Amino acid sequence: MKLLRVGPVGQERPAVLDGAGNLREISEAEIDGAFFASGGVARVREALERDELPVLEAEGLRIGAPIARPGKIVCVGLNYRDHAEETNAAIPAEPIIFMKAPNTIVGPDDEVLIPRDSVKTDWEVELAVVIGETARYVETHEEALSKIAGYAISNDVSEREFQLERGGQWDKGKSCETFNPLGPWLVTADEIADPQSLGLRLWVDGAQFQNGDTKNMIFTVAEIVRYLSRFMVLEPGDLINTGTPAGVALGLPGKPYLRAGQIVELEIDGLGSQRQTVGQA
């Protein structure tokens, strides 16, 4: 099942995409932590199966982020061996964890803004995980996967000077406005047979820079959820960005960082695609 939110910024309505590709309105107040905690996914699935949901006219309708503002965004750095190697970083022995401000989330096709004084704004296609049940001291990978509501595409936009050259505090380079396009859909976990078998790709102005696969993660999705639950309580609606494969500007010859006017396109198998125009803050 593909859950999404549609409409103008700040006025998004929850919806679901049915098997025939029709957009259908759902009666839930929002797709957020309360929705997941109260069994919202099951309610929508049942209503869809009973054909109770009205069809929406999709033409010209903006797609917002598939979940409303999460309680927290937790990110994993250097989680693909090839990405660590291209940036001359050591392969981590444990997941490298940082946080991203929840208000960085925008729709999958919304404008991405280069921050003022930025000269090193970079792209990162990532598999995003949305938590559906509280995860606290999870013991096994099976239990970890059971805590996941679904998956989505995330662009973990990063400003490398802010991240690496301004005191070494990653959060500063990760939390600028518009730095987390998400969506177009939240694909429920039952539709993703294996989160470690998904291709990820990204293009800038039509030139492909990233072409990876989640099978090459250093720490799997299940291990990330299990590991994080030892250090913090993961709550319904929380978002986890699981890392990016090789091909970011930081690791490329000439370091071709983003400029205003460029177009970034990204996709993950089974999760749809995004397309952003780069603007200037």
mmCIF file of C-alpha atoms in Angstrom:
data_model
loop_
_atom_site.group_PDB
_atom_site.id
_atom_site.type_symbol
_atom_site.label_atom_id
_atom_site.label_comp_id
_atom_site.label_asym_id
_atom_site.label_seq_id
_atom_site.Cartn_x
_atom_site.Cartn_y
_atom_site.Cartn_z
ATOM 1 C CA MET A 1 0.000 0.000 0.000
ATOM 2 C CA LYS A 2 1.252 3.474 -0.881
ATOM 3 C CA LEU A 3 0.341 6.263 1.541
ATOM 4 C CA LEU A 4 0.866 9.904 0.651
ATOM 5 C CA ARG A 5 -0.169 13.463 1.448
ATOM 6 C CA VAL A 6 -1.360 15.853 -1.246
ATOM 7 C CA GLY A 7 -2.181 19.542 -1.496
ATOM 8 C CA PRO A 8 -0.546 22.936 -0.949
ATOM 9 C CA VAL A 9 2.222 23.363 1.601
ATOM 10 C CA GLY A 10 0.704 23.289 5.077
ATOM 11 C CA GLN A 11 -2.662 22.068 3.769
ATOM 12 C CA GLU A 12 -1.816 18.495 2.767
ATOM 13 C CA ARG A 13 -4.532 15.825 2.902
ATOM 14 C CA PRO A 14 -3.849 12.143 3.602
ATOM 15 C CA ALA A 15 -4.446 9.827 0.651
ATOM 16 C CA VAL A 16 -3.642 6.367 -0.653
ATOM 17 C CA LEU A 17 -2.710 5.119 -4.109
ATOM 18 C CA ASP A 18 -4.751 2.050 -5.043
ATOM 19 C CA GLY A 19 -3.617 -0.896 -7.139
ATOM 20 C CA ALA A 20 -4.988 0.674 -10.328
ATOM 21 C CA GLY A 21 -3.035 3.883 -9.792
ATOM 22 C CA ASN A 22 -6.026 5.905 -8.591
ATOM 23 C CA LEU A 23 -5.549 8.468 -5.848
ATOM 24 C CA ARG A 24 -8.093 7.990 -3.058
ATOM 25 C CA GLU A 25 -8.868 10.244 -0.137
ATOM 26 C CA ILE A 26 -8.750 8.768 3.346
ATOM 27 C CA SER A 27 -10.584 10.059 6.385
ATOM 28 C CA GLU A 28 -7.593 10.017 8.733
ATOM 29 C CA ALA A 29 -6.733 13.370 10.274
ATOM 30 C CA GLU A 30 -3.048 13.016 9.400
ATOM 31 C CA ILE A 31 -0.326 10.491 8.579
ATOM 32 C CA ASP A 32 1.849 10.896 11.641
ATOM 33 C CA GLY A 33 2.914 9.162 14.817
ATOM 34 C CA ALA A 34 -0.620 9.002 16.201
ATOM 35 C CA PHE A 35 -1.830 7.441 12.928
ATOM 36 C CA PHE A 36 0.709 4.621 13.118
ATOM 37 C CA ALA A 37 0.318 4.067 16.864
ATOM 38 C CA SER A 38 -3.470 3.717 16.589
ATOM 39 C CA GLY A 39 -3.526 1.158 13.775
ATOM 40 C CA GLY A 40 -4.052 3.636 10.961
ATOM 41 C CA VAL A 41 -2.366 1.469 8.330
ATOM 42 C CA ALA A 42 -4.783 -1.405 9.007
ATOM 43 C CA ARG A 43 -7.790 0.942 8.934
ATOM 44 C CA VAL A 44 -6.830 2.375 5.566
ATOM 45 C CA ARG A 45 -6.149 -1.075 4.128
ATOM 46 C CA GLU A 46 -9.569 -2.316 5.234
ATOM 47 C CA ALA A 47 -11.339 0.745 3.823
ATOM 48 C CA LEU A 48 -9.469 0.329 0.548
ATOM 49 C CA GLU A 49 -10.411 -3.346 0.312
ATOM 50 C CA ARG A 50 -14.079 -2.444 0.893
ATOM 51 C CA ASP A 51 -13.839 0.193 -1.875
ATOM 52 C CA GLU A 52 -15.059 2.891 0.502
ATOM 53 C CA LEU A 53 -12.574 5.603 -0.394
ATOM 54 C CA PRO A 54 -13.507 8.375 -2.870
ATOM 55 C CA VAL A 55 -11.265 8.947 -5.892
ATOM 56 C CA LEU A 56 -9.372 12.253 -6.015
ATOM 57 C CA GLU A 57 -8.489 14.165 -9.174
ATOM 58 C CA ALA A 58 -4.696 13.923 -9.174
ATOM 59 C CA GLU A 59 -3.856 16.233 -12.080
ATOM 60 C CA GLY A 60 -2.068 19.356 -10.923
ATOM 61 C CA LEU A 61 -2.118 18.223 -7.296
ATOM 62 C CA ARG A 62 1.116 18.763 -5.373
ATOM 63 C CA ILE A 63 2.532 15.765 -3.538
ATOM 64 C CA GLY A 64 3.861 16.582 -0.098
ATOM 65 C CA ALA A 65 6.026 14.472 2.188
ATOM 66 C CA PRO A 66 4.186 11.196 2.954
ATOM 67 C CA ILE A 67 4.355 11.715 6.708
ATOM 68 C CA ALA A 68 3.703 14.831 8.731
ATOM 69 C CA ARG A 69 6.555 16.294 10.752
ATOM 70 C CA PRO A 70 8.212 13.403 12.627
ATOM 71 C CA GLY A 71 9.277 13.547 16.236
ATOM 72 C CA LYS A 72 12.863 12.989 15.164
ATOM 73 C CA ILE A 73 14.987 12.220 12.130
ATOM 74 C CA VAL A 74 17.888 9.896 12.900
ATOM 75 C CA CYS A 75 20.561 9.430 10.225
ATOM 76 C CA VAL A 76 23.333 6.917 9.631
ATOM 77 C CA GLY A 77 26.563 8.204 8.128
ATOM 78 C CA LEU A 78 29.074 6.302 6.000
ATOM 79 C CA ASN A 79 26.839 3.223 5.777
ATOM 80 C CA TYR A 80 28.017 2.093 2.324
ATOM 81 C CA ARG A 81 31.590 0.856 1.984
ATOM 82 C CA ASP A 82 32.071 2.555 -1.413
ATOM 83 C CA HIS A 83 30.878 5.905 -0.013
ATOM 84 C CA ALA A 84 33.285 5.695 2.921
ATOM 85 C CA GLU A 85 36.112 4.868 0.521
ATOM 86 C CA GLU A 86 35.327 7.722 -1.891
ATOM 87 C CA THR A 87 35.449 10.240 0.971
ATOM 88 C CA ASN A 88 38.664 8.735 2.418
ATOM 89 C CA ALA A 89 36.905 7.794 5.646
ATOM 90 C CA ALA A 90 37.541 4.679 7.713
ATOM 91 C CA ILE A 91 34.937 1.902 7.550
ATOM 92 C CA PRO A 92 32.949 2.379 10.785
ATOM 93 C CA ALA A 93 32.978 -0.392 13.388
ATOM 94 C CA GLU A 94 29.584 0.790 14.660
ATOM 95 C CA PRO A 95 26.918 2.932 12.992
ATOM 96 C CA ILE A 96 27.767 6.644 12.887
ATOM 97 C CA ILE A 97 24.657 8.441 14.117
ATOM 98 C CA PHE A 98 23.585 12.061 13.761
ATOM 99 C CA MET A 99 20.281 13.906 13.924
ATOM 100 C CA LYS A 100 18.523 16.081 11.397
ATOM 101 C CA ALA A 101 15.966 18.780 12.224
ATOM 102 C CA PRO A 102 12.388 17.568 11.569
ATOM 103 C CA ASN A 103 11.494 20.796 9.760
ATOM 104 C CA THR A 104 13.945 19.946 6.960
ATOM 105 C CA ILE A 105 11.295 17.685 5.411
ATOM 106 C CA VAL A 106 9.661 18.880 2.188
ATOM 107 C CA GLY A 107 7.790 17.189 -0.641
ATOM 108 C CA PRO A 108 9.588 15.008 -3.194
ATOM 109 C CA ASP A 109 9.358 17.595 -5.967
ATOM 110 C CA ASP A 110 9.654 20.759 -3.885
ATOM 111 C CA GLU A 111 12.502 23.224 -4.380
ATOM 112 C CA VAL A 112 15.782 22.557 -2.564
ATOM 113 C CA LEU A 113 17.433 25.764 -1.362
ATOM 114 C CA ILE A 114 21.187 26.308 -1.248
ATOM 115 C CA PRO A 115 21.835 28.060 2.087
ATOM 116 C CA ARG A 116 23.281 31.554 2.180
ATOM 117 C CA ASP A 117 27.107 31.489 2.212
ATOM 118 C CA SER A 118 27.081 27.870 1.033
ATOM 119 C CA VAL A 119 29.606 26.670 -1.550
ATOM 120 C CA LYS A 120 29.411 22.922 -0.913
ATOM 121 C CA THR A 121 25.768 21.790 -1.025
ATOM 122 C CA ASP A 122 25.653 18.082 -1.896
ATOM 123 C CA TRP A 123 23.116 15.346 -2.697
ATOM 124 C CA GLU A 124 22.545 11.901 -1.112
ATOM 125 C CA VAL A 125 19.900 9.411 -2.263
ATOM 126 C CA GLU A 126 18.875 7.261 0.709
ATOM 127 C CA LEU A 127 16.403 4.615 1.788
ATOM 128 C CA ALA A 128 14.230 6.131 4.526
ATOM 129 C CA VAL A 129 12.581 3.988 7.196
ATOM 130 C CA VAL A 130 9.451 5.088 9.059
ATOM 131 C CA ILE A 131 8.850 3.586 12.483
ATOM 132 C CA GLY A 132 5.360 2.191 13.109
ATOM 133 C CA GLU A 133 5.663 0.834 16.660
ATOM 134 C CA THR A 134 7.707 1.913 19.661
ATOM 135 C CA ALA A 135 11.156 0.312 19.531
ATOM 136 C CA ARG A 136 12.968 0.108 22.871
ATOM 137 C CA TYR A 137 15.851 -2.286 23.556
ATOM 138 C CA VAL A 138 15.042 -4.436 20.555
ATOM 139 C CA GLU A 139 16.837 -7.786 20.717
ATOM 140 C CA THR A 140 16.590 -9.399 17.287
ATOM 141 C CA HIS A 141 16.560 -8.394 13.649
ATOM 142 C CA GLU A 142 13.127 -9.990 13.246
ATOM 143 C CA GLU A 143 11.745 -7.825 16.038
ATOM 144 C CA ALA A 144 13.423 -4.764 14.525
ATOM 145 C CA LEU A 145 11.760 -5.282 11.140
ATOM 146 C CA SER A 146 8.377 -5.705 12.852
ATOM 147 C CA LYS A 147 8.694 -2.134 14.178
ATOM 148 C CA ILE A 148 8.830 -0.631 10.668
ATOM 149 C CA ALA A 149 5.687 0.915 9.136
ATOM 150 C CA GLY A 150 7.204 1.416 5.705
ATOM 151 C CA TYR A 151 9.857 2.838 3.429
ATOM 152 C CA ALA A 152 10.348 5.942 1.296
ATOM 153 C CA ILE A 153 12.948 7.817 -0.741
ATOM 154 C CA SER A 154 14.944 10.480 1.059
ATOM 155 C CA ASN A 155 17.391 13.025 -0.329
ATOM 156 C CA ASP A 156 19.703 13.718 2.599
ATOM 157 C CA VAL A 157 20.901 17.069 1.241
ATOM 158 C CA SER A 158 24.127 18.135 2.965
ATOM 159 C CA GLU A 159 26.316 21.229 3.137
ATOM 160 C CA ARG A 160 29.828 19.828 3.410
ATOM 161 C CA GLU A 161 31.634 22.948 4.614
ATOM 162 C CA PHE A 162 29.088 23.424 7.403
ATOM 163 C CA GLN A 163 29.307 19.695 8.192
ATOM 164 C CA LEU A 164 33.058 19.127 8.134
ATOM 165 C CA GLU A 165 34.861 22.472 8.361
ATOM 166 C CA ARG A 166 32.830 24.422 10.916
ATOM 167 C CA GLY A 167 33.784 22.580 14.105
ATOM 168 C CA GLY A 168 33.086 19.071 12.858
ATOM 169 C CA GLN A 169 29.434 19.116 13.899
ATOM 170 C CA TRP A 170 27.504 17.175 11.266
ATOM 171 C CA ASP A 171 24.096 18.496 12.307
ATOM 172 C CA LYS A 172 25.027 22.000 11.089
ATOM 173 C CA GLY A 173 25.500 20.707 7.564
ATOM 174 C CA LYS A 174 22.373 18.573 7.596
ATOM 175 C CA SER A 175 19.599 20.720 9.078
ATOM 176 C CA CYS A 176 19.256 23.631 6.667
ATOM 177 C CA GLU A 177 15.760 24.341 5.334
ATOM 178 C CA THR A 178 14.499 22.005 2.571
ATOM 179 C CA PHE A 179 17.370 19.551 3.227
ATOM 180 C CA ASN A 180 15.180 16.424 3.375
ATOM 181 C CA PRO A 181 12.870 15.887 0.386
ATOM 182 C CA LEU A 182 10.811 12.793 1.224
ATOM 183 C CA GLY A 183 8.425 10.629 -0.798
ATOM 184 C CA PRO A 184 6.482 10.526 -3.048
ATOM 185 C CA TRP A 185 4.922 7.690 -1.056
ATOM 186 C CA LEU A 186 5.339 5.717 2.108
ATOM 187 C CA VAL A 187 5.297 2.128 0.833
ATOM 188 C CA THR A 188 4.110 -0.117 3.648
ATOM 189 C CA ALA A 189 6.557 -2.721 4.892
ATOM 190 C CA ASP A 190 4.497 -5.679 3.639
ATOM 191 C CA GLU A 191 5.172 -4.582 0.035
ATOM 192 C CA ILE A 192 8.968 -4.584 0.420
ATOM 193 C CA ALA A 193 10.026 -8.226 0.571
ATOM 194 C CA ASP A 194 13.665 -7.400 1.307
ATOM 195 C CA PRO A 195 14.884 -3.891 2.181
ATOM 196 C CA GLN A 196 18.422 -5.121 1.439
ATOM 197 C CA SER A 197 17.663 -5.631 -2.244
ATOM 198 C CA LEU A 198 16.752 -2.176 -3.568
ATOM 199 C CA GLY A 199 18.575 -0.196 -6.228
ATOM 200 C CA LEU A 200 19.190 3.523 -5.580
ATOM 201 C CA ARG A 201 19.991 6.038 -8.326
ATOM 202 C CA LEU A 202 20.509 9.808 -8.621
ATOM 203 C CA TRP A 203 21.055 12.219 -11.524
ATOM 204 C CA VAL A 204 21.967 15.922 -11.686
ATOM 205 C CA ASP A 205 20.964 17.689 -14.897
ATOM 206 C CA GLY A 206 20.522 14.302 -16.540
ATOM 207 C CA ALA A 207 23.975 12.968 -15.671
ATOM 208 C CA GLN A 208 23.954 9.942 -13.376
ATOM 209 C CA PHE A 209 26.147 10.208 -10.299
ATOM 210 C CA GLN A 210 24.810 7.529 -7.935
ATOM 211 C CA ASN A 211 23.933 3.930 -8.776
ATOM 212 C CA GLY A 212 23.960 1.714 -5.699
ATOM 213 C CA ASP A 213 22.091 -1.088 -3.986
ATOM 214 C CA THR A 214 20.984 -1.497 -0.373
ATOM 215 C CA LYS A 215 22.610 -4.950 -0.336
ATOM 216 C CA ASN A 216 25.889 -3.053 0.019
ATOM 217 C CA MET A 217 24.980 -1.382 3.302
ATOM 218 C CA ILE A 218 27.559 -1.932 6.041
ATOM 219 C CA PHE A 219 24.757 -2.079 8.635
ATOM 220 C CA THR A 220 21.404 -3.462 7.476
ATOM 221 C CA VAL A 221 18.051 -1.805 8.088
ATOM 222 C CA ALA A 222 17.252 -4.362 10.788
ATOM 223 C CA GLU A 223 20.595 -3.817 12.513
ATOM 224 C CA ILE A 224 20.163 -0.037 12.393
ATOM 225 C CA VAL A 225 16.770 -0.217 14.141
ATOM 226 C CA ARG A 226 18.078 -2.720 16.703
ATOM 227 C CA TYR A 227 21.196 -0.650 17.348
ATOM 228 C CA LEU A 228 19.393 2.682 17.666
ATOM 229 C CA SER A 229 16.897 1.219 20.130
ATOM 230 C CA ARG A 230 19.787 0.629 22.550
ATOM 231 C CA PHE A 231 20.498 4.346 22.716
ATOM 232 C CA MET A 232 17.115 6.017 22.230
ATOM 233 C CA VAL A 233 13.442 5.112 22.130
ATOM 234 C CA LEU A 234 12.188 5.073 18.557
ATOM 235 C CA GLU A 235 8.557 6.168 18.382
ATOM 236 C CA PRO A 236 5.822 5.818 15.754
ATOM 237 C CA GLY A 237 6.348 8.349 12.989
ATOM 238 C CA ASP A 238 10.099 8.718 13.559
ATOM 239 C CA LEU A 239 12.228 8.709 10.405
ATOM 240 C CA ILE A 240 15.574 7.004 9.844
ATOM 241 C CA ASN A 241 17.815 7.887 6.889
ATOM 242 C CA THR A 242 19.969 4.815 6.337
ATOM 243 C CA GLY A 243 22.954 6.157 4.392
ATOM 244 C CA THR A 244 23.988 6.794 0.791
ATOM 245 C CA PRO A 245 26.094 4.903 -1.763
ATOM 246 C CA ALA A 246 29.086 6.329 -3.636
ATOM 247 C CA GLY A 247 28.698 9.176 -6.091
ATOM 248 C CA VAL A 248 28.249 12.292 -3.941
ATOM 249 C CA ALA A 249 29.923 15.532 -5.025
ATOM 250 C CA LEU A 250 32.296 15.404 -2.046
ATOM 251 C CA GLY A 251 33.890 12.238 -3.413
ATOM 252 C CA LEU A 252 34.004 13.146 -7.115
ATOM 253 C CA PRO A 253 36.825 14.756 -9.137
ATOM 254 C CA GLY A 254 36.308 18.494 -9.195
ATOM 255 C CA LYS A 255 33.656 18.194 -6.452
ATOM 256 C CA PRO A 256 30.704 19.418 -8.571
ATOM 257 C CA TYR A 257 28.535 20.786 -5.767
ATOM 258 C CA LEU A 258 24.994 21.908 -6.509
ATOM 259 C CA ARG A 259 24.229 25.289 -8.046
ATOM 260 C CA ALA A 260 20.987 27.212 -8.332
ATOM 261 C CA GLY A 261 19.010 26.212 -11.409
ATOM 262 C CA GLN A 262 20.140 22.596 -11.486
ATOM 263 C CA ILE A 263 17.728 19.630 -11.476
ATOM 264 C CA VAL A 264 18.193 16.660 -9.138
ATOM 265 C CA GLU A 265 16.334 13.410 -9.860
ATOM 266 C CA LEU A 266 16.425 10.276 -7.728
ATOM 267 C CA GLU A 267 14.694 6.927 -7.485
ATOM 268 C CA ILE A 268 14.652 3.700 -5.504
ATOM 269 C CA ASP A 269 13.237 0.427 -6.763
ATOM 270 C CA GLY A 270 9.574 0.117 -5.780
ATOM 271 C CA LEU A 271 9.482 3.465 -4.002
ATOM 272 C CA GLY A 272 8.931 5.900 -6.876
ATOM 273 C CA SER A 273 11.009 8.922 -7.846
ATOM 274 C CA GLN A 274 11.729 12.546 -6.950
ATOM 275 C CA ARG A 275 12.632 15.627 -8.982
ATOM 276 C CA GLN A 276 13.846 18.851 -7.399
ATOM 277 C CA THR A 277 14.910 22.201 -8.791
ATOM 278 C CA VAL A 278 17.749 23.811 -6.874
ATOM 279 C CA GLY A 279 17.188 27.386 -5.738
ATOM 280 C CA GLN A 280 18.976 29.957 -3.588
ATOM 281 C CA ALA A 281 17.922 30.810 -0.041
#
